[in-house]
Short mmCIF file of C-alpha atoms in Angstrom, two decimals:
data_model
loop_
_atom_site.label_atom_id
_atom_site.label_comp_id
_atom_site.label_asym_id
_atom_site.label_seq_id
_atom_site.Cartn_x
_atom_site.Cartn_y
_atom_site.Cartn_z
CA MET P 1 48.38 -73.73 -4.65
CA GLY P 2 45.18 -72.03 -3.12
CA ASN P 3 47.32 -70.80 -0.18
CA THR P 4 49.83 -69.23 -2.50
CA LEU P 5 47.04 -67.44 -4.54
CA GLY P 6 45.48 -66.34 -1.22
CA LYS P 7 48.72 -64.82 0.02
CA ILE P 8 49.25 -63.04 -3.37
CA ALA P 9 45.77 -61.54 -3.15
CA THR P 10 46.20 -60.59 0.50
CA PHE P 11 49.60 -58.88 -0.35
CA ALA P 12 47.98 -57.01 -3.23
CA PHE P 13 45.34 -55.80 -0.94
CA TRP P 14 48.02 -54.55 1.57
CA VAL P 15 49.82 -52.83 -1.37
CA ALA P 16 46.52 -51.27 -2.50
CA ALA P 17 45.83 -50.11 1.07
CA VAL P 18 49.22 -48.37 1.44
CA ILE P 19 48.77 -46.70 -1.93
CA ASN P 20 45.31 -45.64 -0.74
CA LEU P 21 46.90 -43.91 2.23
CA ILE P 22 49.23 -41.91 -0.01
CA THR P 23 46.85 -41.20 -2.91
CA PRO P 24 43.22 -41.95 -1.87
CA PHE P 25 41.03 -43.86 -4.32
CA GLY P 26 38.17 -41.46 -4.25
CA ALA P 27 34.84 -42.91 -3.20
CA ALA P 28 36.30 -46.25 -2.33
CA ALA P 29 39.08 -44.76 0.10
CA PRO P 30 37.09 -45.13 3.23
CA TRP P 31 36.10 -48.74 2.44
CA VAL P 32 39.59 -49.75 1.69
CA THR P 33 40.91 -48.01 4.86
CA GLY P 34 38.15 -49.59 7.05
CA ILE P 35 38.91 -53.01 5.69
CA ALA P 36 42.55 -52.55 6.20
CA ILE P 37 42.02 -51.55 9.88
CA ALA P 38 39.71 -54.37 10.47
CA LEU P 39 42.05 -56.80 8.98
CA LEU P 40 45.03 -55.46 10.90
CA VAL P 41 43.07 -55.64 14.13
CA ALA P 42 41.96 -59.34 13.42
CA HIS P 43 45.54 -60.34 12.54
CA ALA P 44 46.84 -58.67 15.78
CA ILE P 45 44.47 -60.82 17.63
CA GLU P 46 45.68 -63.78 15.80
CA CYS P 47 49.20 -62.90 16.82
CA ILE P 48 48.13 -62.89 20.44
CA VAL P 49 46.32 -66.22 20.09
CA PHE P 50 49.20 -67.92 18.26
CA ARG P 51 52.21 -66.26 19.95
CA LYS P 52 53.37 -69.54 21.53
CA HIS P 53 53.39 -71.18 18.07
CA ILE P 54 55.06 -68.12 16.46
CA GLN P 55 57.87 -68.10 19.02
CA ALA P 56 58.29 -71.91 18.89
CA ASP P 57 58.50 -72.26 15.03
CA PRO P 58 62.09 -73.23 14.23
CA LYS P 59 61.72 -72.19 10.63
CA VAL P 60 61.54 -68.48 11.04
CA PRO P 61 62.51 -65.92 13.74
CA ALA P 62 59.77 -64.79 15.94
CA PHE P 63 59.81 -61.21 14.48
CA GLN P 64 59.34 -62.66 10.98
CA GLY P 65 56.64 -64.99 12.23
CA TYR P 66 54.64 -62.03 13.72
CA LEU P 67 55.07 -60.02 10.50
CA LEU P 68 53.91 -62.99 8.31
CA VAL P 69 50.75 -63.35 10.61
CA LEU P 70 50.14 -59.68 10.43
CA LEU P 71 50.23 -59.69 6.64
CA PHE P 72 48.65 -63.05 5.83
CA GLY P 73 46.63 -63.99 8.98
CA VAL P 74 45.00 -67.36 8.82
CA LEU P 75 46.82 -68.20 5.60
CA HIS P 76 50.02 -68.32 7.67
CA SER P 77 48.73 -69.35 11.07
CA GLY P 78 46.61 -72.13 9.47
CA GLN P 79 49.47 -74.42 9.59
CA TRP P 80 49.29 -74.50 13.42
CA MET P 81 45.56 -75.11 13.44
CA ASN P 82 45.95 -78.02 11.14
CA LYS P 83 48.72 -79.59 13.34
CA SER P 84 46.48 -79.27 16.46
CA LYS P 85 43.67 -81.14 14.80
CA ALA P 86 45.93 -84.16 13.71
#
């Protein structure tokens, strides 16, 4: 349940960030944009780190896997971290 709520919250943030690009939120606009850029960079690094797992995942095509990691980050790639610990 927590993973789903986290994904909903993350998706809501991305929607807000895109809306902020179209219609800036005033004083909060630079903060939202800065956080979105930092999150995008962090998730892009995750895509590089987990590229073998993304490409080997039989459940989703590689393109969709990369997109999910870019959107949700560790909430999606966490499944591979849990498998490596077991």
